[in-house]
GROMACS .gro file of C-alpha atoms in nm:
model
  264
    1UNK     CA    1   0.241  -1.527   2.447
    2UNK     CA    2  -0.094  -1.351   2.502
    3UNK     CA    3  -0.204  -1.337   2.881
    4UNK     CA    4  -0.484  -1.102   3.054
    5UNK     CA    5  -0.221  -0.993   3.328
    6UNK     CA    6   0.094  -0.877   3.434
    7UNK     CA    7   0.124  -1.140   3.715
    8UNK     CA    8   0.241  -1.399   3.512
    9UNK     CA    9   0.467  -1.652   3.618
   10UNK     CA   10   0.689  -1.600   3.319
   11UNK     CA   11   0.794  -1.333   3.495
   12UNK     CA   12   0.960  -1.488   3.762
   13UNK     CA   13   1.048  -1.792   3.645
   14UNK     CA   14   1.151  -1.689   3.266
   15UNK     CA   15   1.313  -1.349   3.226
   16UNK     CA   16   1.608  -1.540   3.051
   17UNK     CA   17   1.356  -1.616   2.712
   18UNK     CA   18   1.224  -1.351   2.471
   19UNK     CA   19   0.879  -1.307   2.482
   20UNK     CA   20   0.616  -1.060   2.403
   21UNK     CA   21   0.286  -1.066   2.648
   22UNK     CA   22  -0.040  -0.918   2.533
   23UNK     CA   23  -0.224  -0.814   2.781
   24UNK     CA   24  -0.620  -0.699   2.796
   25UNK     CA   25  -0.609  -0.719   2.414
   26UNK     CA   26  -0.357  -0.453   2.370
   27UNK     CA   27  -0.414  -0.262   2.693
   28UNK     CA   28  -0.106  -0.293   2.793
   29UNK     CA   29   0.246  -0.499   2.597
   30UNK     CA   30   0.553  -0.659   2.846
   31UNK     CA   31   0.832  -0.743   2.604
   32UNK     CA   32   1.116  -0.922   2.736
   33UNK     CA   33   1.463  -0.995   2.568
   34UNK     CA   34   1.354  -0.883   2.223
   35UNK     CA   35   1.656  -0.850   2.000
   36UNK     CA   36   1.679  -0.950   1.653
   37UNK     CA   37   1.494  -0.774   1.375
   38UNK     CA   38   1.242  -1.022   1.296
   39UNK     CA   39   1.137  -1.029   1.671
   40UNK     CA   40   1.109  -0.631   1.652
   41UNK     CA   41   0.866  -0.692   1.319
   42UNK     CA   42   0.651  -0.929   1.536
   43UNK     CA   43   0.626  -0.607   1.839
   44UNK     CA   44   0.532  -0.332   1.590
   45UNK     CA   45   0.254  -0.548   1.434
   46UNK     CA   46   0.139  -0.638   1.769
   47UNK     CA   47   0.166  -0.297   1.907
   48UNK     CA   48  -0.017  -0.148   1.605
   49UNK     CA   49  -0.311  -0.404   1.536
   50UNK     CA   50  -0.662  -0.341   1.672
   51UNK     CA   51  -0.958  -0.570   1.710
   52UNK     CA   52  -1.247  -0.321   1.620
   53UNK     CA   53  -1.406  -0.393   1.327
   54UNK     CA   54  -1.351  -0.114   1.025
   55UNK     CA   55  -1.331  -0.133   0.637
   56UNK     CA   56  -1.070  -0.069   0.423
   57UNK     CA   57  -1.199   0.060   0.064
   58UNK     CA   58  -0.910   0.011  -0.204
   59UNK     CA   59  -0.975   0.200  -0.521
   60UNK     CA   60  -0.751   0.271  -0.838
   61UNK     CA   61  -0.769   0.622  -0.942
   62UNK     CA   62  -1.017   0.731  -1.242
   63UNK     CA   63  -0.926   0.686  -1.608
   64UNK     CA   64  -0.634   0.853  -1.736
   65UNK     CA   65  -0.472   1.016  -2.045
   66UNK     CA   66  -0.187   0.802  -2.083
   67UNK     CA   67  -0.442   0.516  -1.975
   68UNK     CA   68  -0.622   0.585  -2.304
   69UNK     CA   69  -0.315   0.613  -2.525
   70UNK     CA   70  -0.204   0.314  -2.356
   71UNK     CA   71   0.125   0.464  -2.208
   72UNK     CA   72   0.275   0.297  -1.882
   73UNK     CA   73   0.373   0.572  -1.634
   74UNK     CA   74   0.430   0.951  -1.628
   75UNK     CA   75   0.148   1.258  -1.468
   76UNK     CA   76  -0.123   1.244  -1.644
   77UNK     CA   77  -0.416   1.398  -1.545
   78UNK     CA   78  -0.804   1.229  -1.563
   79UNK     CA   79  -1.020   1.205  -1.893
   80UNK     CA   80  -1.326   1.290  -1.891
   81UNK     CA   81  -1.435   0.913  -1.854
   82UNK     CA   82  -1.209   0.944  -1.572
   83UNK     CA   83  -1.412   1.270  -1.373
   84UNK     CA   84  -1.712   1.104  -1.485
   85UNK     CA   85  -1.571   0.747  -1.250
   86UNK     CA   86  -1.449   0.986  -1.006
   87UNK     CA   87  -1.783   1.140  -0.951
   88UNK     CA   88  -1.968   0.820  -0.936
   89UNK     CA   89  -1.740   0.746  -0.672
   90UNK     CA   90  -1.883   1.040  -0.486
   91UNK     CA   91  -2.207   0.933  -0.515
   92UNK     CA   92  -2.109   0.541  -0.416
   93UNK     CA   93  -1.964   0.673  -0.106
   94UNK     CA   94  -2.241   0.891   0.018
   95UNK     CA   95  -2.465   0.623   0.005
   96UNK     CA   96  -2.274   0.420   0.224
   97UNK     CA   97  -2.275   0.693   0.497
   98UNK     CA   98  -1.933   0.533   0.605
   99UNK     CA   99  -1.814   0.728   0.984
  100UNK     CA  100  -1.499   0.860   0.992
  101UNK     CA  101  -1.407   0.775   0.667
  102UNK     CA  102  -1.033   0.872   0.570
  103UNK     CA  103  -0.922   0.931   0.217
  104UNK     CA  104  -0.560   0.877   0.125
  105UNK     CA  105  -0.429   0.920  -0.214
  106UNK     CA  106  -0.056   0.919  -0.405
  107UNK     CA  107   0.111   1.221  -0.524
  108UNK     CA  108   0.018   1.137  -0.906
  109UNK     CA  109  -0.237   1.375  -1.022
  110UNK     CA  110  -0.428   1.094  -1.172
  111UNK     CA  111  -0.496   0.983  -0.778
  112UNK     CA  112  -0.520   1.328  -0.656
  113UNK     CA  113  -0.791   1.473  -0.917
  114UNK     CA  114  -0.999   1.136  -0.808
  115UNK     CA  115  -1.013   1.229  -0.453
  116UNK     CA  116  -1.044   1.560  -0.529
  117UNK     CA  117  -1.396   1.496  -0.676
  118UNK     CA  118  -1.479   1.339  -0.330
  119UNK     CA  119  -1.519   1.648  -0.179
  120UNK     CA  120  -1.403   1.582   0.168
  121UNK     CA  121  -1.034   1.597   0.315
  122UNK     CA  122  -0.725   1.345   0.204
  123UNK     CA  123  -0.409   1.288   0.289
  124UNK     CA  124  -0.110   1.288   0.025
  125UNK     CA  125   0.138   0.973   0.059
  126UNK     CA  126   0.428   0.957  -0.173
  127UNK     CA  127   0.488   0.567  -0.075
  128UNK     CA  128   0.129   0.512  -0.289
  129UNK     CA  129   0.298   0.593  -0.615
  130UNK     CA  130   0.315   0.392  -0.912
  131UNK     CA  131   0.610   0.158  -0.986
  132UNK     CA  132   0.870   0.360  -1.192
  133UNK     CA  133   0.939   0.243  -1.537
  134UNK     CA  134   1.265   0.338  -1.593
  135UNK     CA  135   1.328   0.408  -1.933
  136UNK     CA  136   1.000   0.287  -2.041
  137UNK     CA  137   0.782   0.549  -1.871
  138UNK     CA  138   0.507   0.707  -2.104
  139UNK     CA  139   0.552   0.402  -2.334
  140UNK     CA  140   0.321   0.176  -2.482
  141UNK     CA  141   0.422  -0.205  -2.452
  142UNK     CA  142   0.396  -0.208  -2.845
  143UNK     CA  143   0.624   0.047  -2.833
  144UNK     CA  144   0.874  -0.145  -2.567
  145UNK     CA  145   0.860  -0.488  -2.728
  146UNK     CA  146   0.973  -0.294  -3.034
  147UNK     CA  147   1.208  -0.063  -2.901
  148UNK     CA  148   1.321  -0.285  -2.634
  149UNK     CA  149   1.276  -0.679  -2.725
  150UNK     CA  150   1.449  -0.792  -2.517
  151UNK     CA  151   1.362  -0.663  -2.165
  152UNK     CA  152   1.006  -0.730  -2.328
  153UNK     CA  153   1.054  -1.078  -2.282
  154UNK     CA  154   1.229  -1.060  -1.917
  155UNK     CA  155   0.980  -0.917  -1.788
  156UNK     CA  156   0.734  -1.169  -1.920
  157UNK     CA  157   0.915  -1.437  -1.776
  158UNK     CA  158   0.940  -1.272  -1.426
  159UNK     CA  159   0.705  -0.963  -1.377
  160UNK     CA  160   0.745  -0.978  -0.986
  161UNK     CA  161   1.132  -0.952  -0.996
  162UNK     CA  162   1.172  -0.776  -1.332
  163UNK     CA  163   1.302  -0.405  -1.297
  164UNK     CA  164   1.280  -0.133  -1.587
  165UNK     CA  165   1.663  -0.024  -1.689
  166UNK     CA  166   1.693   0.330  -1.585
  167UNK     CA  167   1.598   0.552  -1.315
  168UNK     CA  168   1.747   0.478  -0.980
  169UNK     CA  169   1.825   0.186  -0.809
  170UNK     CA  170   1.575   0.021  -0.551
  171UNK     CA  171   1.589   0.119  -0.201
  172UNK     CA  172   1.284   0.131   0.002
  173UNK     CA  173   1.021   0.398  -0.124
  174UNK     CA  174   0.871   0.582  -0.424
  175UNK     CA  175   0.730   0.598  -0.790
  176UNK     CA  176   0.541   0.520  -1.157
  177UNK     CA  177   0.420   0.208  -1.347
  178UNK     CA  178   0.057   0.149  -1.568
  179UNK     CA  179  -0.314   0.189  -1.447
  180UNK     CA  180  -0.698   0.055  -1.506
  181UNK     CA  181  -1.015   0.062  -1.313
  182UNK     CA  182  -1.152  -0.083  -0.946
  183UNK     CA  183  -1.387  -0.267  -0.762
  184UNK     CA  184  -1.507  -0.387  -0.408
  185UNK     CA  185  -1.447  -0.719  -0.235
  186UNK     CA  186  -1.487  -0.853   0.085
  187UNK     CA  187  -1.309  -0.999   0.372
  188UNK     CA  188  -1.436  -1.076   0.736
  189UNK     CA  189  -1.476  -0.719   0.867
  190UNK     CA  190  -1.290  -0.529   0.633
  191UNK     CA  191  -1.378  -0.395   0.252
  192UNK     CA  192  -1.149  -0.387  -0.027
  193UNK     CA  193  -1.076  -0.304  -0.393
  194UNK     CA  194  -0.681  -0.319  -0.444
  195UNK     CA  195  -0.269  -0.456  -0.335
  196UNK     CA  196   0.053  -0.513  -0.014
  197UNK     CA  197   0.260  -0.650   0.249
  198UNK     CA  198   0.389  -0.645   0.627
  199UNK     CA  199   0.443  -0.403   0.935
  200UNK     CA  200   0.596  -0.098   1.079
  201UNK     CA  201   0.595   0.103   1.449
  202UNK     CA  202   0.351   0.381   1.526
  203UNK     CA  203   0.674   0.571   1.695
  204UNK     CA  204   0.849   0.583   1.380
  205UNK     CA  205   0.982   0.975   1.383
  206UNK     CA  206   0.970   1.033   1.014
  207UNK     CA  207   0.643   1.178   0.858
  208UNK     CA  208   0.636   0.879   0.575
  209UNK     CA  209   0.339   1.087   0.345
  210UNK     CA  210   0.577   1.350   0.261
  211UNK     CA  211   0.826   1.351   0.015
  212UNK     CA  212   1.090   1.492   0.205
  213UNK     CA  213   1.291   1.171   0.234
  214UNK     CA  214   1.593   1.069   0.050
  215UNK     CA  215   1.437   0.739  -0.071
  216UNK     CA  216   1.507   0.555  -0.433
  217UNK     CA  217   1.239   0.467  -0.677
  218UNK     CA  218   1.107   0.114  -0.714
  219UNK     CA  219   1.073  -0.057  -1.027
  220UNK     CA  220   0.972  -0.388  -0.963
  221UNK     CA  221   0.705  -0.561  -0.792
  222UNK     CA  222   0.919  -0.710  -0.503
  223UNK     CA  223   1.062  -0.364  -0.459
  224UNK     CA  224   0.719  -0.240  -0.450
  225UNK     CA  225   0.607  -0.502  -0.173
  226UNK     CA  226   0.877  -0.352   0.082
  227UNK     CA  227   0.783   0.012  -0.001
  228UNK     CA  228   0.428  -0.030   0.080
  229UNK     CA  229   0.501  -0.189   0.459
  230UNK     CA  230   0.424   0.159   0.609
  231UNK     CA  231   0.088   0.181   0.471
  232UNK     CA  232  -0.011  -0.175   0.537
  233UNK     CA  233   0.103  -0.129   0.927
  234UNK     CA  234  -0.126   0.183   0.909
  235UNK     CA  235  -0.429   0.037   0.765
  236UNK     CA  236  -0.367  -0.242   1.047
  237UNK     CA  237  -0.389   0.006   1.307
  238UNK     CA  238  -0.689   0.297   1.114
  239UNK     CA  239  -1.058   0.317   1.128
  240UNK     CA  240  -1.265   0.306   0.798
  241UNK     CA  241  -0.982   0.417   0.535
  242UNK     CA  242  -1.009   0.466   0.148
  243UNK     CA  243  -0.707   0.437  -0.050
  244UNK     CA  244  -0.660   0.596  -0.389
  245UNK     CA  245  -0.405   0.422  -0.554
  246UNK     CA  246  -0.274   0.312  -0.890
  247UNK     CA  247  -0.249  -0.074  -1.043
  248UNK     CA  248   0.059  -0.230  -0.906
  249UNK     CA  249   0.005  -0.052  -0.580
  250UNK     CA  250  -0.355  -0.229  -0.554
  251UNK     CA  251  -0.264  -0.595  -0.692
  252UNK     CA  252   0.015  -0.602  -0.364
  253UNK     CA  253  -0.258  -0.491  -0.129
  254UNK     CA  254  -0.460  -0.705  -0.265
  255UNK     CA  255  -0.219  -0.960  -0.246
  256UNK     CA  256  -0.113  -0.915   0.128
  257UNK     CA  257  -0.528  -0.905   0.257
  258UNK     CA  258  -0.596  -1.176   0.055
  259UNK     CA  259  -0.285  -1.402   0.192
  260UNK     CA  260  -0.188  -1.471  -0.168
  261UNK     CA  261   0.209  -1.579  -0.200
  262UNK     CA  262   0.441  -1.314  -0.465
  263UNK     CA  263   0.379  -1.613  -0.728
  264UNK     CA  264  -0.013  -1.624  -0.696
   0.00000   0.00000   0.00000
């Protein structure tokens, strides 16, 4: 329930229900009874939300070596078409004279090099990385459907579930897929060019842009999707934000601003 103050008759007359009241638009939060973990979701989304209006600029990182050879994966650094994107980005965002803008990036170089040509401050977060590939990283998918025929075909039948053999098993944060270019949409108040999904708390103790956690690598989409709930919670909650990011990363932020459903 949302109210605009404390004296409420739910109270009084209630304090046996679970409820969450809103009050002043997120002045102040009463939270009665809350116990189950879906209820707890529903408090750190509220509790981390804001009205104001701000954009959010989603952008895939510059051109890349293995993106010219047509490799899935790895480090690469930027070609020079790449520099030559990331300085045009430079120049797109000075124009805008955006206030406050933030820049966050991955810990690929591909991502970091692009904000790098920005000029300004950014802030590293390992969560932003690419889908890991498994076995497949720094392959072509010539080279997989030959090498590798028939998890080829899996994962044309079910890209959002599909993992790559290899690497560690899914858990809830890291690494590597495939990349392209970017763009700008719009949405009410917010702007966007990318992909993502659900909530987190603004208490939570660990420091989630570092690498210093003991997290396993994702290699599928829907593994992806759960990884990137920190970042979506924070975007909820930030000013005007640019995100550097890489092609799987975008198409579920995309996905999650855009209320699209994992089979659209």
């Amino acid at each position: 329930m949302i109210g605009s103050s404390a004296d409420s008759p739910v109270l009084s007359a209630r304090r046996e229900l679970s409820f969450i009241q809103v009050i002043n638009v997120g002045q102040r939060f009463l939270v009665n009874r809350v116990q189950d973990y879906i209820q707890s979701k529903i408090v750190y989304y509220l509790m981390n939300i804001h009205v104001q209006k701000h954009s959010i600029y989603l952008c895939r990182h510059g051109e890349s070596e293995h993106n010219v050879q047509g490799c899935i994966g790895g480090d690469s650094e930027l070609s020079a078409r790449g520099k030559e994107f990331s300085r045009a980005l430079r120049v797109f965002l000075e124009k805008q004279k955006i206030p406050d803008l933030k820049v966050w990036t991955s810990q690929l170089r591909r991502s970091i090099q692009t904000a790098e040509e920005l000029c300004v401050p950014y802030e590293q977060w390992k969560i932003l990385n690419e889908i890991d590939a498994g076995i497949c990283e720094e392959m072509t998918y010539e080279k997989i459907e030959e090498t590798y025929p028939n998890e080829f075909i899996l994962r044309d039948q079910d890209k959002y579930h599909y993992r790559y053999p290899g690497g560690e098993v899914s858990g809830n944060r890291n690494n590597v897929l495939r990349d392209e270019s970017s763009g700008v949409l719009t949405r009410r108040s917010r702007v966007f060019c990318a992909i993502a999904l659900d909530v987190l708390p603004r208490m939570m103790a660990l420091d989630l842009r570092t690498e210093h956690l003991a997290l396993s690598t994702e290699r599928s989409y829907q593994d992806l999707v759960q990884r990137l709930e920190p970042v979506i919670m924070e975007l909820e909650r930030q000013g005007n934000v640019l995100v550097v990011c890489h092609q799987a990363v975008m198409r579920c932020l995309l996905a999650y601003f855009l209320d699209k459903s994992a089979s659209e």
